[in-house]
């Protein structure tokens, strides 16, 4: 069985799915990723699906599960690079991928993770922040 | 069956025997109906070509236009009607190019008085009717093709996706939105988001006269698909009567941002991106 | 339903394992490309095939997918027949409800797949098996 490689780049884990995964490979990826999140102590996971020409309900469920697991392990997951045809098909299929954050490409995904980490660091200044955004 | 094998053989002989006279008369009748919009030389060439393919088919014992010996004749007829359709001639003008043969044949055969000739003429006449109907159908097919092509070109022209700002694209929709067009818009918009890496899209429907449930569904699906890809859509230019329809139809726009005008929508997006950077700057400074 | 004249020899792929589901997807993709389905239609058909092939494997206990190029005079299309000799489906209405599942999935397999294709036909008998035929036409 083939395995999807997980790369560590700086503070984040990057998973670039390059093959037509069998269900077993998808489940294996879910397990591998959970272990790597704990082992590396990362706070951000980017799953690049640019190369995937379909996302069916199984892969959709896997992505949701990964997002939930990583949240429990204090890491943010962003799915990036979904193709337009795949997005249209998912809408028709009725799959909304609730709880998954998405971005157009890896770069935007990294920005998203950086921004949400920054927000967390700034939580102490929450009162001040609320004032700033409230005034137009 | 339009005619017997013997009859089609006789038709071929008749056409060969009076070749010059027939094609000349034929060309004359067609030229009269087209009133000089095609040159005599062009018409004569077409008449000769048809003439030759009928003879070929007749020599092989053609019994019906649809049978295996009619292949080349059908091809010639299809080409003739396609060229007429493309040149903008009417269906009648096209069919006359075939029916003229009947008149030309009648003039040739009416001198003879025996019953066999009459029977032959009725049979030839039936074949020519088949040819006429076939011509008409090819004509319609060609025109349908032309119309479909034009509709597609119109679709391309009427659904531009433009970049408004760094990271912001817009589709100004003009005219009636049907399912096919909505689908094209959806695909093009989503592809542009990927190509330009823009996280914001504005769908402006100022130019859309009416919105029905289906169109609203298409717009909603586009917004959801864009979200799945990691981009946000704002809908602008909703006119009062469209807003009323949307509410009356019970369509849920949910948490999708709507703005009165394209300008408002752009301002909204810029504020979203602008406030973020402004607060970050403020944080860095403090 | 099942309209359309066969244009080519059907290609059959057995569905016995996970990897076979992947092979069904690839076979359907190749056929859809050959018939010149649009990219979105290819994606919809392959996704539907993936859902149905997985159903055949999980609920039908394995079976086969038969992929054929068809034509109905105006347009060409791809027809896929999924067949198994499994337990069959007792309550079809229930099986087509969004969110209904007995297999621990998202419950979008059958109803979702039906939305992604142009023609959808199902035959099932308890104890005998299930046979699902889908067609996607080119525009």
Coordinates of C-alpha atoms in Angstrom, one line a residue:
Chain A
X1 CA 0.0 0.0 0.0
X2 CA 1.2 3.5 -0.9
X3 CA 1.7 6.1 1.8
X4 CA 1.2 9.9 1.5
X5 CA 4.4 11.7 2.7
X6 CA 4.2 14.3 5.4
X7 CA 6.7 17.1 5.3
X8 CA 7.7 19.4 8.1
X9 CA 8.4 22.9 6.8
X10 CA 9.3 25.4 9.5
X11 CA 6.5 25.3 12.1
X12 CA 4.0 23.5 10.0
X13 CA 3.3 20.1 8.5
X14 CA 2.6 20.0 4.8
X15 CA 0.8 17.1 3.2
X16 CA 0.6 17.1 -0.5
X17 CA -1.6 14.4 -1.8
X18 CA -0.2 13.4 -5.2
X19 CA -1.9 10.1 -5.9
X20 CA -5.4 8.6 -6.3
X21 CA -5.7 7.3 -2.8
X22 CA -7.3 4.0 -1.9
X23 CA -9.5 4.2 1.2
X24 CA -6.8 2.3 3.2
X25 CA -4.2 4.9 2.2
X26 CA -6.6 7.7 3.3
X27 CA -7.1 6.0 6.7
X28 CA -3.3 5.5 7.0
X29 CA -2.7 9.2 6.3
X30 CA -5.2 10.1 9.1
X31 CA -3.2 7.9 11.6
X32 CA 0.2 9.1 10.4
X33 CA -0.8 12.7 10.6
X34 CA -2.1 12.5 14.2
X35 CA 1.2 10.9 15.2
X36 CA 3.3 13.6 13.5
X37 CA 1.3 16.4 15.0
X38 CA 2.1 15.1 18.5
X39 CA 5.7 14.2 17.7
X40 CA 6.5 17.6 16.1
X41 CA 4.3 19.7 18.4
X42 CA 3.2 21.7 15.4
X43 CA 0.3 24.1 15.4
X44 CA -0.5 24.2 11.7
X45 CA -1.2 21.5 9.1
X46 CA -1.7 22.3 5.4
X47 CA -3.2 19.6 3.2
X48 CA -2.6 20.4 -0.5
X49 CA -5.2 18.7 -2.7
X50 CA -4.2 20.5 -5.9
X51 CA -3.4 17.2 -7.6
X52 CA -6.7 15.5 -6.6
X53 CA -9.1 15.3 -9.5
X54 CA -11.9 14.1 -7.3
X55 CA -12.9 14.3 -3.6
X56 CA -15.7 11.8 -2.8
X57 CA -17.6 11.4 0.5
X58 CA -14.9 9.1 1.9
X59 CA -12.0 11.6 1.3
X60 CA -14.3 14.4 2.4
X61 CA -14.9 12.6 5.7
X62 CA -11.2 11.9 6.1
X63 CA -10.5 15.7 5.7
X64 CA -13.1 16.5 8.3
X65 CA -11.8 14.0 10.7
X66 CA -8.2 15.2 10.3
X67 CA -9.4 18.8 11.0
X68 CA -11.2 17.6 14.1
X69 CA -8.3 15.5 15.4
X70 CA -5.8 18.3 14.8
X71 CA -8.0 20.7 16.6
X72 CA -8.0 18.4 19.7
X73 CA -4.2 18.3 19.4
X74 CA -4.1 22.2 19.2
X75 CA -3.2 22.4 15.6
X76 CA -5.0 24.3 12.8
X77 CA -5.7 22.4 9.6
X78 CA -6.2 24.2 6.3
X79 CA -7.1 22.4 3.1
X80 CA -5.7 24.2 0.0
X81 CA -5.8 24.0 -3.8
X82 CA -9.2 22.5 -4.3
X83 CA -10.0 22.5 -8.0
X84 CA -13.1 24.3 -9.3
X85 CA -14.6 21.1 -10.8
X86 CA -14.1 19.3 -7.5
X87 CA -15.8 22.1 -5.5
X88 CA -18.8 22.2 -7.9
X89 CA -19.1 18.4 -7.6
X90 CA -18.9 18.5 -3.8
X91 CA -21.7 21.1 -3.7
X92 CA -23.8 18.9 -6.0
X93 CA -23.0 15.9 -3.9
X94 CA -24.2 17.7 -0.8
X95 CA -20.9 17.7 1.1
X96 CA -20.2 20.9 2.9
X97 CA -16.9 20.0 4.6
X98 CA -18.1 21.6 7.8
X99 CA -15.3 22.7 10.2
X100 CA -12.6 22.7 7.6
X101 CA -10.8 25.9 6.8
X102 CA -9.8 26.3 3.1
X103 CA -7.5 28.5 1.1
X104 CA -6.8 28.9 -2.6
X105 CA -3.1 27.9 -2.4
X106 CA -0.3 26.9 -0.1
X107 CA 0.8 30.4 0.4
X108 CA -2.6 31.7 1.4
X109 CA -3.0 28.7 3.7
X110 CA 0.3 29.6 5.5
X111 CA -1.0 33.2 5.9
X112 CA -4.2 31.8 7.3
X113 CA -2.4 29.7 9.9
X114 CA 0.0 32.6 10.8
X115 CA -3.0 35.0 11.2
X116 CA -4.9 32.6 13.5
X117 CA -1.8 32.0 15.6
X118 CA -1.2 35.7 15.8
X119 CA -4.8 36.2 17.0
X120 CA -4.2 33.7 19.7
X121 CA -1.1 35.5 20.9
X122 CA -3.0 38.7 21.0
X123 CA -5.9 37.4 23.0
X124 CA -4.7 39.4 26.0
X125 CA -5.4 42.5 24.0
X126 CA -8.9 41.4 23.2
X127 CA -10.6 44.5 24.7
X128 CA -8.5 46.9 22.8
X129 CA -9.1 44.9 19.6
X130 CA -12.9 45.0 20.0
X131 CA -12.7 48.8 20.2
X132 CA -10.6 49.1 17.1
X133 CA -12.8 47.0 14.9
X134 CA -16.0 48.6 16.2
X135 CA -15.1 52.1 15.1
X136 CA -15.5 52.4 11.4
Chain B
X1 CA -39.4 2.6 -51.8
X2 CA -39.5 5.6 -54.1
X3 CA -38.7 3.8 -57.3
X4 CA -37.8 0.4 -58.8
X5 CA -34.2 -0.5 -59.9
X6 CA -35.3 -0.3 -63.6
X7 CA -36.8 3.1 -63.1
X8 CA -33.7 4.4 -61.4
X9 CA -31.6 3.0 -64.3
X10 CA -33.9 4.8 -66.8
X11 CA -33.6 8.0 -64.8
X12 CA -29.8 7.8 -65.0
X13 CA -30.1 7.3 -68.8
X14 CA -32.5 10.1 -69.2
X15 CA -30.3 12.5 -67.2
X16 CA -27.2 11.4 -69.2
X17 CA -29.0 11.8 -72.6
X18 CA -30.3 15.3 -71.9
X19 CA -27.5 16.4 -69.6
X20 CA -26.9 19.9 -71.1
X21 CA -30.5 20.8 -71.6
X22 CA -31.5 19.6 -68.0
X23 CA -28.7 21.4 -66.2
X24 CA -29.2 24.6 -68.2
X25 CA -33.0 24.7 -67.4
X26 CA -32.3 23.7 -63.8
X27 CA -29.8 26.5 -63.4
X28 CA -32.2 28.9 -65.0
X29 CA -35.1 28.1 -62.6
X30 CA -32.9 28.2 -59.5
X31 CA -31.2 31.5 -60.7
X32 CA -34.7 33.0 -61.1
X33 CA -35.7 32.2 -57.5
X34 CA -32.4 33.4 -56.0
X35 CA -32.5 36.7 -58.0
X36 CA -28.8 37.0 -58.7
X37 CA -27.5 36.4 -55.2
X38 CA -25.4 33.5 -56.5
X39 CA -23.4 33.6 -59.7
X40 CA -24.6 31.6 -62.7
X41 CA -21.3 29.8 -62.8
X42 CA -21.6 28.7 -59.2
X43 CA -25.2 27.5 -59.7
X44 CA -24.3 25.6 -62.9
X45 CA -21.5 23.9 -61.0
X46 CA -23.8 22.8 -58.2
X47 CA -26.4 21.6 -60.8
X48 CA -23.7 19.6 -62.6
X49 CA -22.6 18.1 -59.3
X50 CA -26.1 17.1 -58.3
X51 CA -26.8 15.8 -61.8
X52 CA -23.7 13.7 -61.8
X53 CA -24.4 12.2 -58.3
X54 CA -28.0 11.3 -59.3
X55 CA -26.7 9.6 -62.4
X56 CA -24.1 7.6 -60.3
X57 CA -26.8 6.6 -57.8
X58 CA -29.2 5.7 -60.6
X59 CA -26.6 3.5 -62.4
X60 CA -26.2 1.6 -59.1
X61 CA -29.9 1.0 -59.0
X62 CA -30.9 3.5 -56.3
X63 CA -34.4 2.7 -55.0
X64 CA -34.6 5.0 -52.1
X65 CA -32.6 8.1 -51.0
X66 CA -31.9 6.4 -47.6
X67 CA -30.4 3.2 -49.1
X68 CA -26.7 2.4 -49.5
X69 CA -26.4 3.7 -53.0
X70 CA -27.6 7.1 -51.9
X71 CA -24.6 7.9 -49.7
X72 CA -22.8 10.2 -52.2
X73 CA -26.0 11.8 -53.3
X74 CA -26.9 12.6 -49.7
X75 CA -23.4 14.0 -49.1
X76 CA -23.8 16.4 -52.1
X77 CA -27.3 17.4 -50.9
X78 CA -26.0 18.0 -47.4
X79 CA -23.1 20.1 -48.6
X80 CA -25.5 22.1 -50.9
X81 CA -27.9 22.9 -48.1
X82 CA -25.1 23.7 -45.6
X83 CA -23.6 26.2 -48.0
X84 CA -27.0 27.8 -48.6
X85 CA -27.7 28.0 -44.9
X86 CA -24.4 29.6 -44.2
X87 CA -24.9 32.1 -47.0
X88 CA -28.2 33.2 -45.3
X89 CA -30.7 31.8 -47.9
X90 CA -34.1 30.8 -46.7
X91 CA -35.3 27.2 -46.4
X92 CA -37.6 27.7 -49.4
X93 CA -34.8 29.1 -51.5
X94 CA -32.7 26.1 -50.6
X95 CA -35.4 23.5 -51.3
X96 CA -36.1 25.1 -54.7
X97 CA -32.6 24.2 -55.7
X98 CA -33.7 20.6 -55.6
X99 CA -37.3 20.9 -56.6
X100 CA -36.3 22.8 -59.8
X101 CA -35.1 19.4 -61.1
X102 CA -38.7 18.2 -61.1
X103 CA -39.8 21.1 -63.3
X104 CA -36.9 20.5 -65.6
X105 CA -37.7 16.8 -65.9
X106 CA -41.4 17.5 -66.4
X107 CA -40.7 19.8 -69.4
X108 CA -38.6 17.0 -70.8
X109 CA -41.0 14.2 -70.3
X110 CA -44.4 15.8 -71.0
X111 CA -43.8 15.5 -74.7
X112 CA -44.2 11.8 -74.4
X113 CA -47.8 10.5 -74.1
X114 CA -47.4 6.9 -72.9
X115 CA -48.5 5.6 -69.5
X116 CA -45.1 4.2 -68.5
X117 CA -43.5 7.7 -68.8
X118 CA -46.2 9.0 -66.5
X119 CA -45.5 6.2 -64.0
X120 CA -41.7 7.0 -64.2
X121 CA -42.3 10.7 -63.7
X122 CA -44.4 10.0 -60.5
X123 CA -41.6 7.8 -59.2
X124 CA -38.8 10.3 -60.0
X125 CA -41.0 12.9 -58.4
X126 CA -41.2 10.9 -55.2
X127 CA -37.4 10.6 -55.2
X128 CA -37.0 14.3 -55.7
X129 CA -39.5 14.9 -52.8
X130 CA -37.2 12.8 -50.6
X131 CA -34.2 14.8 -51.8
X132 CA -36.1 18.0 -51.0
X133 CA -37.0 16.9 -47.5
X134 CA -33.5 15.7 -46.9
X135 CA -32.2 19.1 -48.0
X136 CA -34.6 20.8 -45.7
X137 CA -33.5 18.7 -42.7
X138 CA -29.8 19.3 -43.4
X139 CA -30.6 23.0 -43.8
X140 CA -32.3 23.1 -40.4
X141 CA -29.4 21.2 -38.8
X142 CA -26.8 23.6 -40.2
X143 CA -28.9 26.6 -39.0
X144 CA -29.3 25.0 -35.5
X145 CA -25.5 24.5 -35.4
X146 CA -25.0 28.1 -36.4
X147 CA -27.4 29.3 -33.7
X148 CA -25.8 27.1 -31.1
X149 CA -22.3 28.5 -32.1
X150 CA -23.6 32.1 -31.9
X151 CA -25.2 31.4 -28.5
X152 CA -21.9 30.1 -27.2
X153 CA -20.1 33.2 -28.5
X154 CA -22.6 35.4 -26.9
X155 CA -22.1 33.5 -23.7
X156 CA -18.4 34.1 -23.9
X157 CA -18.9 37.8 -24.5
X158 CA -21.5 38.3 -21.9
X159 CA -19.7 36.7 -19.0
X160 CA -16.4 38.5 -18.4
X161 CA -14.6 38.0 -15.2
X162 CA -12.6 41.1 -14.3
X163 CA -9.9 41.8 -11.7
X164 CA -11.0 44.8 -9.7
X165 CA -8.2 45.0 -7.2
X166 CA -5.3 42.9 -5.9
X167 CA -7.1 39.8 -4.7
X168 CA -10.6 40.9 -5.8
X169 CA -12.3 39.7 -9.0
X170 CA -15.8 40.6 -10.2
X171 CA -18.4 39.2 -12.6
X172 CA -20.9 41.8 -13.8
X173 CA -23.8 39.7 -15.0
X174 CA -26.0 41.3 -17.7
X175 CA -29.1 39.8 -19.2
X176 CA -31.2 36.7 -18.5
X177 CA -29.5 34.0 -16.6
X178 CA -30.5 30.5 -17.6
X179 CA -29.1 27.3 -16.3
X180 CA -26.5 26.8 -19.0
X181 CA -25.2 30.4 -18.7
X182 CA -25.2 30.2 -14.9
X183 CA -23.0 27.1 -15.1
X184 CA -20.5 28.8 -17.4
X185 CA -20.4 31.8 -15.1
X186 CA -19.8 29.5 -12.1
X187 CA -17.0 27.6 -13.7
X188 CA -15.3 30.7 -15.1
X189 CA -15.5 32.6 -11.9
X190 CA -14.0 29.7 -9.8
X191 CA -11.2 29.1 -12.4
X192 CA -10.3 32.8 -12.3
X193 CA -10.1 32.7 -8.5
X194 CA -7.5 29.9 -8.8
X195 CA -5.6 31.6 -11.7
X196 CA -5.3 34.9 -10.0
X197 CA -5.1 33.6 -6.4
X198 CA -7.9 36.0 -5.4
X199 CA -9.7 35.3 -2.1
X200 CA -12.6 37.6 -2.9
X201 CA -15.2 37.6 -5.7
X202 CA -18.0 40.0 -6.3
X203 CA -21.0 38.8 -8.3
X204 CA -22.8 41.9 -9.5
X205 CA -26.4 41.3 -10.7
X206 CA -27.4 44.9 -11.5
X207 CA -28.0 43.9 -15.1
X208 CA -30.1 40.8 -14.4
X209 CA -33.8 41.6 -15.0
X210 CA -35.2 38.8 -13.0
X211 CA -34.1 36.0 -10.6
X212 CA -36.0 32.7 -10.3
X213 CA -35.4 29.9 -7.9
X214 CA -33.1 28.1 -10.3
X215 CA -30.9 31.1 -10.9
X216 CA -30.8 31.9 -7.2
X217 CA -29.8 28.3 -6.6
X218 CA -26.9 28.6 -9.1
X219 CA -25.6 31.7 -7.5
X220 CA -25.8 30.1 -4.0
X221 CA -24.0 27.0 -5.3
X222 CA -21.3 29.2 -6.8
X223 CA -20.8 30.9 -3.4
X224 CA -20.7 27.6 -1.6
X225 CA -18.2 26.2 -4.1
X226 CA -16.0 29.3 -3.8
X227 CA -16.0 28.9 0.0
X228 CA -14.9 25.3 -0.3
X229 CA -12.0 26.5 -2.3
X230 CA -11.1 29.1 0.3
X231 CA -12.6 32.3 -1.3
X232 CA -15.5 34.6 -0.3
X233 CA -18.2 35.9 -2.6
X234 CA -20.2 39.1 -2.2
X235 CA -23.4 39.6 -4.2
X236 CA -24.1 43.2 -5.2
X237 CA -26.7 45.1 -7.2
X238 CA -29.8 43.3 -6.0
X239 CA -32.7 45.5 -7.2
X240 CA -35.8 46.0 -5.1
X241 CA -38.0 43.7 -7.1
X242 CA -35.4 41.0 -7.1
X243 CA -35.1 41.3 -3.3
X244 CA -38.8 40.9 -3.1
X245 CA -38.8 37.8 -5.3
X246 CA -36.0 36.3 -3.3
X247 CA -38.0 36.7 -0.1
X248 CA -41.2 35.6 -1.7
X249 CA -39.6 32.5 -3.1
X250 CA -38.3 31.7 0.3
X251 CA -34.7 31.4 -0.9
X252 CA -32.2 31.5 2.0
X253 CA -29.2 33.6 1.3
X254 CA -28.0 32.7 4.7
X255 CA -24.8 34.4 5.8
X256 CA -23.8 35.5 2.3
X257 CA -22.8 39.1 2.2
X258 CA -25.0 41.3 -0.1
X259 CA -24.4 44.9 -1.0
X260 CA -26.4 47.5 -2.8
X261 CA -23.8 48.3 -5.5
X262 CA -20.6 47.1 -6.9
X263 CA -18.9 50.1 -5.3
X264 CA -20.3 49.2 -1.9
X265 CA -19.1 45.6 -2.3
X266 CA -15.6 46.7 -3.2
X267 CA -15.5 49.0 -0.3
X268 CA -16.7 46.1 1.9
X269 CA -13.9 43.9 0.7
X270 CA -11.2 46.5 1.0
X271 CA -12.4 47.2 4.5
X272 CA -12.1 43.5 5.3
X273 CA -8.6 43.3 4.1
X274 CA -7.7 46.9 5.2
X275 CA -8.9 46.6 8.8
X276 CA -6.9 43.4 9.2
X277 CA -3.7 45.0 8.2
X278 CA -4.4 48.2 10.1
X279 CA -5.0 46.3 13.3
X280 CA -1.9 44.3 12.8
X281 CA 0.1 47.4 12.3
X282 CA -1.5 48.9 15.5
X283 CA -0.5 45.7 17.3
X284 CA 3.1 45.9 16.1
X285 CA 3.4 49.5 17.1
X286 CA 1.9 49.0 20.6
Chain C
X1 CA -33.6 4.7 -19.0
X2 CA -30.8 2.5 -20.3
X3 CA -31.5 4.3 -23.6
X4 CA -28.6 4.7 -26.0
X5 CA -26.9 2.4 -28.4
X6 CA -23.6 0.7 -27.3
X7 CA -20.7 2.2 -29.3
X8 CA -17.8 0.1 -28.0
X9 CA -17.1 -3.1 -26.2
X10 CA -17.9 -2.8 -22.5
X11 CA -14.9 -2.8 -20.2
X12 CA -15.4 -4.7 -17.0
X13 CA -13.6 -4.2 -13.7
X14 CA -14.1 -6.5 -10.8
X15 CA -14.7 -4.8 -7.4
X16 CA -13.1 -7.0 -4.8
X17 CA -10.8 -4.7 -2.8
X18 CA -10.0 -1.1 -2.1
X19 CA -7.5 -0.9 -4.9
X20 CA -10.3 -2.0 -7.3
X21 CA -12.3 1.1 -6.4
X22 CA -9.3 3.2 -7.5
X23 CA -9.2 1.1 -10.8
X24 CA -12.9 1.7 -11.4
X25 CA -12.3 5.5 -11.0
X26 CA -9.4 5.4 -13.5
X27 CA -11.3 3.3 -16.0
X28 CA -14.3 5.7 -15.8
X29 CA -12.0 8.7 -16.1
X30 CA -10.4 7.3 -19.3
X31 CA -13.7 6.6 -20.9
X32 CA -15.2 10.0 -19.9
X33 CA -12.2 11.7 -21.5
X34 CA -12.6 9.7 -24.7
X35 CA -16.3 10.7 -24.9
X36 CA -15.2 14.3 -24.4
X37 CA -17.3 15.0 -21.4
X38 CA -16.5 18.5 -20.0
X39 CA -14.1 18.6 -17.1
X40 CA -16.9 19.3 -14.6
X41 CA -19.0 16.4 -16.0
X42 CA -15.9 14.1 -15.9
X43 CA -15.4 15.0 -12.2
X44 CA -19.1 14.4 -11.4
X45 CA -19.2 11.0 -13.1
X46 CA -15.9 9.8 -11.6
X47 CA -17.1 10.9 -8.1
X48 CA -20.4 9.1 -8.6
X49 CA -18.6 6.0 -9.8
X50 CA -16.3 6.2 -6.7
X51 CA -19.3 6.3 -4.4
X52 CA -21.2 3.5 -6.1
X53 CA -18.1 1.3 -6.4
X54 CA -17.5 1.7 -2.7
X55 CA -21.1 0.8 -2.0
X56 CA -20.7 -2.3 -4.2
X57 CA -17.7 -3.3 -2.2
X58 CA -18.9 -2.5 1.3
X59 CA -22.7 -3.3 1.1
X60 CA -22.8 -5.7 -1.8
X61 CA -19.8 -7.7 -0.6
X62 CA -18.0 -7.1 -3.9
X63 CA -19.1 -7.3 -7.5
X64 CA -18.3 -5.6 -10.8
X65 CA -18.5 -2.4 -12.8
X66 CA -19.1 -2.4 -16.5
X67 CA -18.2 0.7 -18.4
X68 CA -19.5 1.4 -21.9
X69 CA -19.6 4.2 -24.4
X70 CA -23.1 4.9 -25.6
X71 CA -24.9 7.1 -28.1
X72 CA -28.5 8.2 -28.5
X73 CA -28.4 9.9 -31.9
X74 CA -27.7 13.4 -30.7
X75 CA -24.9 12.9 -28.1
X76 CA -22.5 10.5 -26.6
X77 CA -22.2 9.4 -23.1
X78 CA -20.8 6.9 -20.6
X79 CA -22.8 4.1 -19.0
X80 CA -21.7 2.3 -15.9
X81 CA -23.4 -0.7 -14.5
X82 CA -22.6 -1.7 -10.9
X83 CA -23.7 -5.2 -10.0
X84 CA -23.4 -7.3 -6.9
X85 CA -24.9 -10.5 -5.5
X86 CA -25.1 -9.1 -2.0
X87 CA -28.0 -8.8 0.4
X88 CA -29.9 -6.2 -1.6
X89 CA -31.6 -3.1 -0.2
X90 CA -34.7 -3.6 1.9
X91 CA -36.0 0.0 2.0
X92 CA -35.0 2.0 -1.1
X93 CA -36.7 5.2 0.0
X94 CA -34.7 5.2 3.2
X95 CA -31.5 4.4 1.3
X96 CA -32.0 7.5 -0.8
X97 CA -32.4 9.8 2.1
X98 CA -29.5 12.2 2.6
X99 CA -27.6 11.3 5.7
X100 CA -28.9 7.8 5.9
X101 CA -26.2 5.3 6.4
X102 CA -25.7 1.8 7.7
X103 CA -22.0 1.7 6.8
X104 CA -20.6 4.6 8.9
X105 CA -20.1 6.9 6.0
X106 CA -21.7 10.3 5.5
X107 CA -24.8 8.8 4.0
X108 CA -24.4 10.7 0.8
X109 CA -23.4 7.7 -1.4
X110 CA -26.7 6.8 -3.2
X111 CA -28.6 10.1 -3.1
X112 CA -25.4 12.1 -3.9
X113 CA -24.4 9.8 -6.8
X114 CA -27.9 10.2 -8.2
X115 CA -27.6 14.0 -8.2
X116 CA -24.2 13.8 -10.1
X117 CA -25.4 11.8 -13.1
X118 CA -28.1 12.3 -15.8
X119 CA -29.8 8.9 -15.7
X120 CA -30.0 6.7 -12.7
X121 CA -31.7 3.3 -12.5
X122 CA -31.7 0.8 -9.6
X123 CA -32.8 -2.8 -9.4
X124 CA -32.5 -4.6 -6.1
X125 CA -34.0 -7.7 -4.5
X126 CA -33.4 -8.8 -0.9
X127 CA -31.1 -11.8 -0.9
X128 CA -30.3 -11.5 -4.6
X129 CA -28.3 -8.4 -5.1
X130 CA -28.3 -4.9 -6.5
X131 CA -27.8 -3.5 -9.9
X132 CA -27.3 0.2 -10.5
X133 CA -27.1 1.7 -14.0
X134 CA -25.9 5.3 -14.4
X135 CA -25.4 7.4 -17.6
X136 CA -23.7 10.8 -18.0
X137 CA -24.3 12.5 -21.4
X138 CA -22.0 15.0 -23.1
X139 CA -23.5 18.4 -23.6

